[in-house]
């Protein structure tokens, strides 16, 4: 039995701010249970839903030294959907009202977490052959393993994979502070190791010191090797050579299932698409939009940041609303400027635009089920799960051709009646408007072709089955490496 430990700062169902939680909380369930024992370790945040906090079983506690600091480590455990989750408890670090806060706090908090993960291993009766790390918050795990812990027999054979879910967030902080937290010597903070543009960079450390780097789609794996997509680390990514691998994310088909979804009022499948329309009419009523089934409803469910393309939405929205029979429904939270912008459009176009500023899984499912199209005009996108979720509900994606959006959405070809969505190449409001206009035209005037796209979307296989196999292959390659 091969033992793998996923280290992460978030995982469903316990704590989620974005797609990272969906991926880490679902992927471990899809490995071949005869050969892989996959477990997850994450912080025990105070802000986790109380119903989850109550169910955790206390295992033991001890203290670790983070350079001159001595810190408490509590270890809790839970079983969920056949997977063992371990939790690291420390009220000083994990008591905030959300998982992430100011960077200077987060750098220390996740360095503590990374060291604690390694130090609990001898005591939990589970010594992984591979630690599968995720994003900069776990970047110090490979670094510590090959420095502080490298002479310890227990840790000698542990291999690491470092998965980048978003290269934009790197955990960069001044070297002096990171050295003070970690107690690591000067030679770890050089340009071939953790140093980057004069700072200590935890994501770079994780990438350099791990055996393999993966990212969440093949196209993003290429994007991050270019100056445009590399966020300053394209050289580091290029240098990984064939030790940088892109594996596209999957989806938990039990959670996103239009036929059995408990969050939606009218369940449906490819043979009962007329039920989908009832979800739209109901949502229009609930959101105070014009109740017309002909209106082309476009949904956006997203963190409201510049990554997700709100600038070009801003530029194009007036013209689209004034020239088409269209409605926009937005669900999300994030930067105030975008929240305010969407409130403004809601006020300006009552009955046509709804801005639901908030975070709600069940409303997200209602949006996926009700809308005709799903807009995701990202500036960059490592993979993107929302467009895949939308497709599961026959909601046709309109996306920019970047990263994982390229790998998951095939452009509609009206001559051959092929494709799963509408795409545009450049980050331009004009191209966005053209793509939305084209989609609206097909929706209103070529109903049979639109229906075919919906059916292709719903029948496309985005389950974890094939991507989990790719990870298994990588694990096997790593396990044979001595
Ligand atoms: P990212 O991780 O960059 O935010 P993804 O598309 O990979 O983008 O994943 C986003 C996840 O968060 C999806 O599960 C999406 O449905 C969910 N999500 C984003 N905003 C909200 C919201 N306001 N309410 C509910 N779910 C949301
Ligand atoms: C990040 C990316 C998103 C990806 C998710 C899960 O949040 O922004 O594109 O789908 O991680 O890997």
Short mmCIF file of C-alpha atoms and ligand atoms in Angstrom, two decimals:
data_model
loop_
_atom_site.label_atom_id
_atom_site.label_comp_id
_atom_site.label_asym_id
_atom_site.label_seq_id
_atom_site.Cartn_x
_atom_site.Cartn_y
_atom_site.Cartn_z
CA UNK A 1 0.00 0.00 0.00
CA UNK A 2 1.45 3.38 -1.01
CA UNK A 3 0.93 6.11 1.54
CA UNK A 4 0.31 9.64 0.36
CA UNK A 5 -0.38 12.67 2.52
CA UNK A 6 -2.01 15.77 1.03
CA UNK A 7 -0.96 18.92 2.88
CA UNK A 8 -3.23 21.89 2.25
CA UNK A 9 -4.53 25.14 3.67
CA UNK A 10 -8.13 24.28 2.68
CA UNK A 11 -10.25 21.25 1.76
CA UNK A 12 -13.97 20.64 1.43
CA UNK A 13 -16.12 20.01 3.37
CA UNK A 14 -14.22 21.64 6.24
CA UNK A 15 -13.03 24.95 4.85
CA UNK A 16 -13.16 26.54 1.39
CA UNK A 17 -12.28 29.87 -0.16
CA UNK A 18 -11.85 28.63 -3.75
CA UNK A 19 -11.19 25.74 -6.12
CA UNK A 20 -8.17 24.50 -4.12
CA UNK A 21 -10.57 23.21 -1.45
CA UNK A 22 -12.73 21.44 -4.05
CA UNK A 23 -9.71 19.72 -5.58
CA UNK A 24 -7.93 18.59 -2.41
CA UNK A 25 -11.20 17.54 -0.77
CA UNK A 26 -12.30 15.37 -3.69
CA UNK A 27 -9.25 14.02 -5.55
CA UNK A 28 -8.05 11.72 -2.67
CA UNK A 29 -11.29 9.76 -2.91
CA UNK A 30 -10.62 8.74 -6.50
CA UNK A 31 -7.37 6.82 -6.12
CA UNK A 32 -7.34 3.06 -6.39
CA UNK A 33 -7.96 2.07 -2.76
CA UNK A 34 -6.19 -1.27 -3.23
CA UNK A 35 -2.88 0.49 -3.84
CA UNK A 36 -3.07 3.95 -2.31
CA UNK A 37 -3.84 5.09 1.20
CA UNK A 38 -4.34 8.83 0.74
CA UNK A 39 -4.93 11.14 3.71
CA UNK A 40 -5.21 14.88 4.16
CA UNK A 41 -3.71 17.28 6.70
CA UNK A 42 -4.84 20.89 7.20
CA UNK A 43 -5.09 23.57 9.88
CA UNK A 44 -7.89 23.44 12.42
CA UNK A 45 -9.34 26.89 11.84
CA UNK A 46 -11.66 28.40 14.39
CA UNK A 47 -13.76 29.76 11.48
CA UNK A 48 -14.67 26.25 10.28
CA UNK A 49 -18.34 25.51 10.54
CA UNK A 50 -19.16 24.58 14.14
CA UNK A 51 -20.79 21.33 13.05
CA UNK A 52 -17.41 20.16 11.74
CA UNK A 53 -15.32 21.43 14.63
CA UNK A 54 -17.45 19.45 17.07
CA UNK A 55 -16.86 16.16 15.28
CA UNK A 56 -13.08 16.20 15.36
CA UNK A 57 -11.39 13.68 17.60
CA UNK A 58 -8.48 14.94 19.71
CA UNK A 59 -5.38 12.74 19.30
CA UNK A 60 -2.49 14.33 21.23
CA UNK A 61 -0.52 17.54 21.66
CA UNK A 62 3.11 18.60 21.94
CA UNK A 63 5.34 21.64 21.39
CA UNK A 64 7.66 22.52 18.53
CA UNK A 65 10.40 25.10 18.15
CA UNK A 66 10.05 27.61 15.36
CA UNK A 67 13.53 29.07 15.69
CA UNK A 68 13.34 30.91 19.09
CA UNK A 69 9.55 30.47 19.45
CA UNK A 70 8.05 27.48 21.20
CA UNK A 71 4.59 26.74 19.88
CA UNK A 72 1.76 24.42 20.85
CA UNK A 73 0.65 21.75 18.34
CA UNK A 74 -2.62 19.92 18.87
CA UNK A 75 -3.54 17.08 16.53
CA UNK A 76 -7.13 16.16 15.71
CA UNK A 77 -8.55 13.57 13.36
CA UNK A 78 -11.77 12.92 11.43
CA UNK A 79 -13.11 10.53 8.81
CA UNK A 80 -15.13 11.95 5.96
CA UNK A 81 -16.30 10.01 2.90
CA UNK A 82 -13.80 7.25 3.63
CA UNK A 83 -10.83 9.63 3.90
CA UNK A 84 -8.82 10.35 7.05
CA UNK A 85 -8.28 14.04 7.72
CA UNK A 86 -5.72 15.28 10.28
CA UNK A 87 -5.94 18.78 11.71
CA UNK A 88 -3.21 20.92 13.25
CA UNK A 89 -4.49 23.01 16.13
CA UNK A 90 -2.94 26.20 17.44
CA UNK A 91 -5.20 28.99 18.62
CA UNK A 92 -2.59 31.70 18.25
CA UNK A 93 -2.30 31.06 14.51
CA UNK A 94 -5.68 29.68 13.47
CA UNK A 95 -8.19 31.74 15.43
CA UNK A 96 -8.98 34.35 12.74
CA UNK A 97 -12.40 34.86 11.18
CA UNK A 98 -11.07 33.63 7.83
CA UNK A 99 -8.24 31.29 6.80
CA UNK A 100 -6.05 33.98 5.23
CA UNK A 101 -5.30 37.43 6.50
CA UNK A 102 -2.37 39.83 6.23
CA UNK A 103 0.63 38.33 4.44
CA UNK A 104 3.04 38.92 7.32
CA UNK A 105 0.78 36.85 9.60
CA UNK A 106 0.16 34.21 6.97
CA UNK A 107 3.83 33.64 6.23
CA UNK A 108 4.52 32.79 9.88
CA UNK A 109 1.27 30.85 10.31
CA UNK A 110 1.84 28.57 7.32
CA UNK A 111 5.53 28.13 8.06
CA UNK A 112 4.41 26.91 11.47
CA UNK A 113 1.84 24.63 9.79
CA UNK A 114 4.48 23.21 7.40
CA UNK A 115 6.90 22.38 10.19
CA UNK A 116 4.12 20.97 12.36
CA UNK A 117 3.03 18.65 9.51
CA UNK A 118 6.51 17.14 9.43
CA UNK A 119 6.84 16.91 13.19
CA UNK A 120 3.53 15.10 13.76
CA UNK A 121 4.40 12.31 11.31
CA UNK A 122 6.38 10.08 13.70
CA UNK A 123 3.45 10.17 16.14
CA UNK A 124 0.35 9.53 14.02
CA UNK A 125 1.17 6.02 12.83
CA UNK A 126 1.18 7.10 9.20
CA UNK A 127 4.50 7.75 7.53
CA UNK A 128 3.79 8.87 3.96
CA UNK A 129 6.11 7.92 1.12
CA UNK A 130 4.98 11.07 -0.66
CA UNK A 131 3.79 14.39 0.73
CA UNK A 132 1.65 16.10 -1.86
CA UNK A 133 1.86 19.83 -1.12
CA UNK A 134 -0.49 22.49 -2.45
CA UNK A 135 0.26 26.17 -3.10
CA UNK A 136 2.65 28.49 -1.29
CA UNK A 137 1.12 27.84 2.12
CA UNK A 138 2.77 24.40 2.10
CA UNK A 139 5.92 25.47 0.24
CA UNK A 140 8.09 25.18 3.35
CA UNK A 141 7.41 21.43 3.64
CA UNK A 142 9.82 20.41 0.83
CA UNK A 143 12.28 23.06 2.03
CA UNK A 144 12.32 21.83 5.64
CA UNK A 145 12.44 18.21 4.51
CA UNK A 146 15.65 18.78 2.53
CA UNK A 147 17.28 21.09 5.09
CA UNK A 148 16.36 20.92 8.80
CA UNK A 149 15.10 17.34 8.63
CA UNK A 150 17.50 15.92 6.04
CA UNK A 151 19.72 14.09 8.50
CA UNK A 152 16.87 12.42 10.32
CA UNK A 153 16.46 8.76 9.31
CA UNK A 154 12.66 8.95 9.65
CA UNK A 155 12.31 11.57 6.91
CA UNK A 156 15.04 10.37 4.57
CA UNK A 157 12.91 8.60 1.99
CA UNK A 158 9.91 10.91 1.92
CA UNK A 159 9.35 12.40 -1.55
CA UNK A 160 7.39 15.54 -2.36
CA UNK A 161 5.11 16.81 -5.07
CA UNK A 162 4.26 20.50 -5.12
CA UNK A 163 1.06 21.44 -6.93
CA UNK A 164 0.56 25.02 -8.04
CA UNK A 165 -3.10 26.03 -8.09
CA UNK A 166 -2.32 29.68 -8.62
CA UNK A 167 1.13 31.09 -9.37
CA UNK A 168 0.01 34.61 -8.57
CA UNK A 169 0.11 33.94 -4.83
CA UNK A 170 3.71 33.16 -3.89
CA UNK A 171 4.12 34.00 -0.20
CA UNK A 172 6.94 36.53 -0.71
CA UNK A 173 8.34 38.21 2.35
CA UNK A 174 11.58 39.79 3.44
CA UNK A 175 14.43 37.37 3.94
CA UNK A 176 15.27 38.57 7.43
CA UNK A 177 11.78 37.82 8.73
CA UNK A 178 11.55 34.41 7.05
CA UNK A 179 14.98 33.53 8.37
CA UNK A 180 13.86 34.59 11.84
CA UNK A 181 10.78 32.34 11.60
CA UNK A 182 12.50 29.33 10.09
CA UNK A 183 15.97 29.54 11.58
CA UNK A 184 17.34 28.38 8.22
CA UNK A 185 20.91 29.33 7.19
CA UNK A 186 21.88 31.98 4.61
CA UNK A 187 22.57 29.49 1.84
CA UNK A 188 18.85 28.59 1.65
CA UNK A 189 18.09 32.21 0.68
CA UNK A 190 20.11 32.35 -2.52
CA UNK A 191 18.75 32.75 -6.05
CA UNK A 192 18.87 29.04 -6.89
CA UNK A 193 16.80 28.27 -3.79
CA UNK A 194 14.31 30.48 -1.94
CA UNK A 195 15.38 33.97 -2.95
CA UNK A 196 13.47 35.79 -5.67
CA UNK A 197 13.80 39.51 -6.50
CA UNK A 198 15.34 40.23 -3.13
CA UNK A 199 12.67 38.43 -1.08
CA UNK A 200 12.19 35.00 0.39
CA UNK A 201 9.62 33.21 -1.76
CA UNK A 202 7.81 30.22 -0.26
CA UNK A 203 6.32 29.05 -3.54
CA UNK A 204 9.73 29.15 -5.17
CA UNK A 205 11.16 27.19 -2.23
CA UNK A 206 8.44 24.55 -2.58
CA UNK A 207 9.06 24.30 -6.33
CA UNK A 208 12.84 24.10 -6.15
CA UNK A 209 13.05 21.62 -3.29
CA UNK A 210 10.25 19.23 -4.36
CA UNK A 211 10.78 16.23 -6.62
CA UNK A 212 7.98 17.17 -9.00
CA UNK A 213 5.97 20.31 -9.60
CA UNK A 214 2.51 19.90 -11.02
CA UNK A 215 -0.10 22.41 -11.98
CA UNK A 216 -3.79 22.05 -12.67
CA UNK A 217 -3.97 22.01 -16.47
CA UNK A 218 -1.55 21.28 -19.34
CA UNK A 219 -2.03 24.74 -20.89
CA UNK A 220 -1.30 26.53 -17.60
CA UNK A 221 1.84 24.36 -17.26
CA UNK A 222 2.98 25.93 -20.54
CA UNK A 223 1.73 29.43 -19.63
CA UNK A 224 3.83 29.59 -16.45
CA UNK A 225 7.00 28.93 -18.43
CA UNK A 226 6.55 32.21 -20.33
CA UNK A 227 7.39 35.76 -19.20
CA UNK A 228 3.68 36.69 -19.64
CA UNK A 229 2.36 33.90 -17.44
CA UNK A 230 5.30 33.18 -15.17
CA UNK A 231 4.69 35.96 -12.60
CA UNK A 232 8.46 36.36 -12.31
CA UNK A 233 9.11 32.64 -11.87
CA UNK A 234 9.07 31.47 -15.51
CA UNK A 235 12.79 30.68 -15.27
CA UNK A 236 12.21 28.50 -12.21
CA UNK A 237 9.36 26.67 -13.95
CA UNK A 238 11.34 26.18 -17.17
CA UNK A 239 14.22 24.79 -15.15
CA UNK A 240 11.99 22.00 -13.79
CA UNK A 241 11.92 20.58 -17.33
CA UNK A 242 9.95 17.34 -17.46
CA UNK A 243 9.56 17.56 -13.69
CA UNK A 244 6.80 20.10 -14.31
CA UNK A 245 3.55 18.36 -15.26
CA UNK A 246 0.06 19.73 -16.03
CA UNK A 247 -2.88 17.58 -14.94
CA UNK A 248 -6.35 18.96 -15.46
CA UNK A 249 -8.70 19.12 -12.46
CA UNK A 250 -11.77 16.94 -12.21
CA UNK A 251 -15.09 17.36 -10.49
CA UNK A 252 -16.94 15.39 -7.86
CA UNK A 253 -19.89 14.16 -9.90
CA UNK A 254 -21.88 13.28 -6.82
CA UNK A 255 -21.90 16.88 -5.63
CA UNK A 256 -22.46 18.43 -9.06
CA UNK A 257 -25.26 16.34 -10.49
CA UNK A 258 -28.25 18.04 -12.12
CA UNK A 259 -30.39 14.94 -11.69
CA UNK A 260 -29.92 14.61 -7.92
CA UNK A 261 -28.95 18.06 -6.68
CA UNK A 262 -30.83 18.90 -3.47
CA UNK A 263 -30.04 22.62 -3.78
CA UNK A 264 -32.09 23.07 -6.92
CA UNK A 265 -35.87 23.05 -7.22
CA UNK A 266 -36.24 21.24 -10.53
CA UNK A 267 -33.76 18.46 -11.19
CA UNK A 268 -33.14 17.50 -14.80
CA UNK A 269 -30.98 15.57 -17.24
CA UNK A 270 -30.49 15.57 -21.01
CA UNK A 271 -33.92 14.03 -21.51
CA UNK A 272 -35.77 16.56 -19.39
CA UNK A 273 -34.24 19.91 -20.33
CA UNK A 274 -37.66 21.57 -20.07
CA UNK A 275 -37.21 21.27 -16.27
CA UNK A 276 -34.07 23.42 -16.45
CA UNK A 277 -36.16 26.32 -17.75
CA UNK A 278 -38.32 26.16 -14.62
CA UNK A 279 -35.21 26.83 -12.54
CA UNK A 280 -34.60 29.93 -14.61
CA UNK A 281 -38.14 31.27 -14.18
CA UNK A 282 -37.97 30.64 -10.45
CA UNK A 283 -34.60 32.36 -10.11
CA UNK A 284 -35.89 35.35 -12.09
CA UNK A 285 -38.75 35.64 -9.63
CA UNK A 286 -36.53 35.22 -6.57
CA UNK A 287 -34.02 37.80 -7.80
CA UNK A 288 -36.60 40.31 -9.03
CA UNK A 289 -35.66 39.95 -12.70
CA UNK A 290 -38.11 40.07 -15.60
CA UNK A 291 -39.81 36.69 -15.65
CA UNK A 292 -39.36 35.71 -19.25
CA UNK A 293 -38.04 32.40 -20.36
CA UNK A 294 -36.77 33.85 -23.68
CA UNK A 295 -34.34 36.22 -21.95
CA UNK A 296 -30.77 34.92 -22.39
CA UNK A 297 -29.54 34.52 -18.81
CA UNK A 298 -25.79 34.77 -18.29
CA UNK A 299 -24.36 33.83 -14.88
CA UNK A 300 -21.06 34.65 -13.21
CA UNK A 301 -20.10 32.84 -9.99
CA UNK A 302 -16.68 33.96 -8.93
CA UNK A 303 -14.22 35.43 -6.50
CA UNK A 304 -14.28 39.11 -7.44
CA UNK A 305 -10.65 39.77 -8.27
CA UNK A 306 -8.81 41.05 -11.30
CA UNK A 307 -7.91 37.44 -12.22
CA UNK A 308 -11.52 36.78 -13.17
CA UNK A 309 -11.97 39.46 -15.85
CA UNK A 310 -14.28 41.96 -14.16
CA UNK A 311 -12.50 44.87 -15.86
CA UNK A 312 -13.57 43.76 -19.33
CA UNK A 313 -17.05 42.88 -18.08
CA UNK A 314 -17.30 46.46 -16.81
CA UNK A 315 -16.36 47.83 -20.21
CA UNK A 316 -18.85 45.72 -22.14
CA UNK A 317 -21.90 45.45 -19.92
CA UNK A 318 -23.82 48.61 -20.95
CA UNK A 319 -23.58 47.81 -24.61
CA UNK A 320 -24.58 44.18 -24.21
CA UNK A 321 -27.61 45.05 -22.10
CA UNK A 322 -28.72 47.81 -24.43
CA UNK A 323 -28.42 45.76 -27.60
CA UNK A 324 -29.49 42.23 -26.64
CA UNK A 325 -32.33 40.40 -24.90
CA UNK A 326 -30.04 39.44 -22.04
CA UNK A 327 -29.93 39.20 -18.24
CA UNK A 328 -26.86 38.99 -16.00
CA UNK A 329 -26.75 37.30 -12.60
CA UNK A 330 -23.60 37.69 -10.52
CA UNK A 331 -22.72 35.78 -7.37
CA UNK A 332 -19.50 36.50 -5.54
CA UNK A 333 -17.48 38.40 -3.01
CA UNK A 334 -14.10 40.02 -3.24
CA UNK A 335 -12.59 43.37 -4.01
CA UNK A 336 -14.82 46.27 -3.04
CA UNK A 337 -14.39 48.06 -6.38
CA UNK A 338 -15.95 45.09 -8.21
CA UNK A 339 -18.70 44.56 -5.66
CA UNK A 340 -19.60 48.25 -5.96
CA UNK A 341 -19.43 48.11 -9.74
CA UNK A 342 -21.92 45.26 -9.86
CA UNK A 343 -24.25 46.95 -7.37
CA UNK A 344 -24.14 49.98 -9.65
CA UNK A 345 -25.22 47.93 -12.67
CA UNK A 346 -27.97 46.30 -10.64
CA UNK A 347 -29.31 49.75 -9.76
CA UNK A 348 -28.96 50.95 -13.33
CA UNK A 349 -30.68 47.95 -14.95
CA UNK A 350 -33.41 46.71 -12.62
CA UNK A 351 -35.04 43.55 -13.93
CA UNK A 352 -31.99 42.76 -16.06
CA UNK A 353 -29.01 42.61 -13.71
CA UNK A 354 -28.75 41.03 -10.27
CA UNK A 355 -25.63 41.32 -8.13
CA UNK A 356 -25.79 38.84 -5.26
CA UNK A 357 -22.82 39.86 -3.14
CA UNK A 358 -22.21 36.91 -0.86
CA UNK A 359 -20.90 33.38 -0.62
CA UNK A 360 -23.36 30.51 -0.82
CA UNK A 361 -22.89 27.00 -2.17
CA UNK A 362 -26.60 26.44 -2.58
CA UNK A 363 -27.17 29.69 -4.47
CA UNK A 364 -24.18 28.84 -6.67
CA UNK A 365 -25.88 25.56 -7.60
CA UNK A 366 -29.12 27.42 -8.34
CA UNK A 367 -27.25 29.77 -10.67
CA UNK A 368 -25.53 26.87 -12.46
CA UNK A 369 -28.89 25.14 -12.91
CA UNK A 370 -30.90 28.17 -13.99
CA UNK A 371 -28.68 30.13 -16.37
CA UNK A 372 -28.31 29.61 -20.11
CA UNK A 373 -24.66 30.62 -20.25
CA UNK A 374 -21.76 30.98 -17.82
CA UNK A 375 -19.29 33.82 -18.36
CA UNK A 376 -15.65 33.40 -17.28
CA UNK A 377 -13.45 35.92 -19.12
CA UNK A 378 -10.37 35.33 -16.94
CA UNK A 379 -7.15 37.25 -17.35
CA UNK A 380 -5.43 33.98 -16.44
CA UNK A 381 -6.86 30.69 -15.16
CA UNK A 382 -4.84 27.76 -13.81
CA UNK A 383 -7.77 25.42 -14.37
CA UNK A 384 -11.12 26.82 -13.32
CA UNK A 385 -13.80 24.59 -11.90
CA UNK A 386 -16.83 26.85 -12.20
CA UNK A 387 -17.02 26.49 -15.98
CA UNK A 388 -16.91 22.71 -15.57
CA UNK A 389 -19.65 22.87 -12.94
CA UNK A 390 -21.77 25.03 -15.25
CA UNK A 391 -21.37 22.52 -18.09
CA UNK A 392 -22.64 19.73 -15.84
CA UNK A 393 -25.91 21.67 -15.66
CA UNK A 394 -26.11 22.36 -19.40
CA UNK A 395 -25.09 25.97 -18.88
CA UNK A 396 -22.92 26.88 -21.83
CA UNK A 397 -19.54 28.46 -20.98
CA UNK A 398 -18.31 31.68 -22.59
CA UNK A 399 -14.63 31.89 -21.70
CA UNK A 400 -11.36 33.50 -22.61
CA UNK A 401 -8.81 31.12 -24.11
CA UNK A 402 -6.32 30.95 -21.26
CA UNK A 403 -4.93 28.16 -19.05
CA UNK A 404 -7.40 25.46 -18.07
CA UNK A 405 -10.24 27.20 -19.91
CA UNK A 406 -8.50 26.14 -23.14
CA UNK A 407 -8.27 22.55 -21.93
CA UNK A 408 -11.89 22.28 -20.80
CA UNK A 409 -13.95 24.30 -23.29
CA UNK A 410 -13.93 23.43 -26.98
CA UNK A 411 -15.01 26.38 -29.18
CA UNK A 412 -18.34 25.99 -30.95
CA UNK A 413 -18.01 25.25 -34.65
CA UNK A 414 -21.33 26.00 -36.32
CA UNK A 415 -20.39 24.33 -39.62
CA UNK A 416 -19.61 20.96 -38.10
CA UNK A 417 -21.95 21.41 -35.13
CA UNK A 418 -19.14 20.65 -32.68
CA UNK A 419 -17.85 22.23 -29.51
CA UNK A 420 -18.94 22.88 -25.95
CA UNK A 421 -18.82 26.66 -25.57
CA UNK A 422 -17.90 30.09 -26.88
CA UNK A 423 -14.37 31.37 -26.58
CA UNK A 424 -12.31 34.45 -27.37
CA UNK A 425 -8.56 34.87 -27.55
CA UNK A 426 -7.49 38.28 -26.27
CA UNK A 427 -8.21 39.98 -22.97
CA UNK A 428 -10.33 42.61 -24.67
CA UNK A 429 -13.88 43.83 -23.94
CA UNK A 430 -14.57 43.89 -27.68
CA UNK A 431 -13.74 40.22 -28.07
CA UNK A 432 -15.78 39.46 -24.96
CA UNK A 433 -18.76 41.34 -26.42
CA UNK A 434 -18.41 39.51 -29.74
CA UNK A 435 -18.40 36.14 -27.99
CA UNK A 436 -21.48 37.00 -25.90
CA UNK A 437 -23.30 38.36 -28.97
CA UNK A 438 -22.50 35.22 -30.93
CA UNK A 439 -23.75 33.00 -28.10
CA UNK A 440 -26.93 35.05 -27.76
CA UNK A 441 -27.53 34.81 -31.49
CA UNK A 442 -27.20 31.02 -31.50
CA UNK A 443 -29.37 30.78 -28.37
CA UNK A 444 -32.21 32.80 -29.90
CA UNK A 445 -32.04 31.85 -33.56
CA UNK A 446 -30.54 28.38 -33.78
CA UNK A 447 -32.27 26.58 -30.98
CA UNK A 448 -31.42 23.07 -32.16
CA UNK A 449 -27.70 23.84 -32.29
CA UNK A 450 -27.87 25.44 -28.85
CA UNK A 451 -29.55 22.36 -27.45
CA UNK A 452 -26.85 20.17 -29.00
CA UNK A 453 -24.17 22.23 -27.24
CA UNK A 454 -26.01 21.84 -23.93
CA UNK A 455 -26.20 18.10 -24.36
CA UNK A 456 -22.53 17.84 -25.30
CA UNK A 457 -21.67 19.83 -22.15
CA UNK A 458 -23.75 17.59 -19.92
CA UNK A 459 -22.36 14.42 -21.43
CA UNK A 460 -18.70 15.43 -21.33
CA UNK A 461 -16.71 13.46 -18.75
CA UNK A 462 -14.99 15.74 -16.26
CA UNK A 463 -15.03 13.25 -13.41
CA UNK A 464 -11.77 12.62 -11.55
CA UNK A 465 -11.31 9.15 -13.02
CA UNK A 466 -8.74 9.95 -15.69
CA UNK A 467 -6.89 12.73 -13.83
CA UNK A 468 -6.54 10.59 -10.70
CA UNK A 469 -4.85 7.99 -12.96
CA UNK A 470 -2.39 10.65 -14.13
CA UNK A 471 -1.49 11.42 -10.52
CA UNK A 472 -1.12 7.69 -9.81
CA UNK A 473 1.35 7.45 -12.70
CA UNK A 474 3.33 10.32 -11.26
CA UNK A 475 3.31 8.79 -7.77
CA UNK A 476 4.59 5.51 -9.24
CA UNK A 477 7.38 7.30 -11.08
CA UNK A 478 8.36 8.96 -7.83
CA UNK A 479 8.12 5.82 -5.72
CA UNK A 480 10.60 4.09 -7.99
CA UNK A 481 13.09 6.91 -7.64
CA UNK A 482 15.81 6.18 -5.12
P1 LIG B 1 -10.81 29.89 -8.03
O1 LIG B 1 -10.31 28.74 -7.25
O2 LIG B 1 -9.74 30.63 -8.77
O3 LIG B 1 -11.67 30.81 -7.24
P2 LIG B 1 -12.38 27.89 -9.49
O4 LIG B 1 -13.31 28.06 -10.63
O5 LIG B 1 -11.34 26.84 -9.61
O6 LIG B 1 -11.73 29.31 -9.22
O7 LIG B 1 -13.17 27.51 -8.16
C1 LIG B 1 -14.05 28.39 -7.55
C2 LIG B 1 -14.94 27.62 -6.63
O8 LIG B 1 -15.54 28.51 -5.70
C3 LIG B 1 -16.09 26.94 -7.33
O9 LIG B 1 -16.49 25.82 -6.56
C4 LIG B 1 -17.17 28.04 -7.30
O10 LIG B 1 -18.45 27.56 -7.48
C5 LIG B 1 -16.95 28.56 -5.91
N1 LIG B 1 -17.39 29.92 -5.65
C6 LIG B 1 -16.78 31.09 -6.01
N2 LIG B 1 -17.48 32.15 -5.54
C7 LIG B 1 -18.55 31.64 -4.90
C8 LIG B 1 -19.64 32.23 -4.18
N3 LIG B 1 -19.77 33.54 -4.06
N4 LIG B 1 -20.55 31.41 -3.61
C9 LIG B 1 -20.41 30.06 -3.74
N5 LIG B 1 -19.42 29.46 -4.39
C10 LIG B 1 -18.49 30.23 -4.96
C1 LIG B 2 -6.97 28.12 -8.15
C2 LIG B 2 -7.18 28.59 -9.58
C3 LIG B 2 -8.26 27.84 -10.31
C4 LIG B 2 -8.17 26.34 -10.05
C5 LIG B 2 -8.18 26.08 -8.56
C6 LIG B 2 -8.09 24.60 -8.22
O1 LIG B 2 -7.78 28.76 -7.25
O2 LIG B 2 -7.42 29.99 -9.63
O3 LIG B 2 -8.15 28.09 -11.70
O4 LIG B 2 -9.26 25.67 -10.66
O5 LIG B 2 -7.07 26.71 -7.97
O6 LIG B 2 -6.96 23.98 -8.74
#
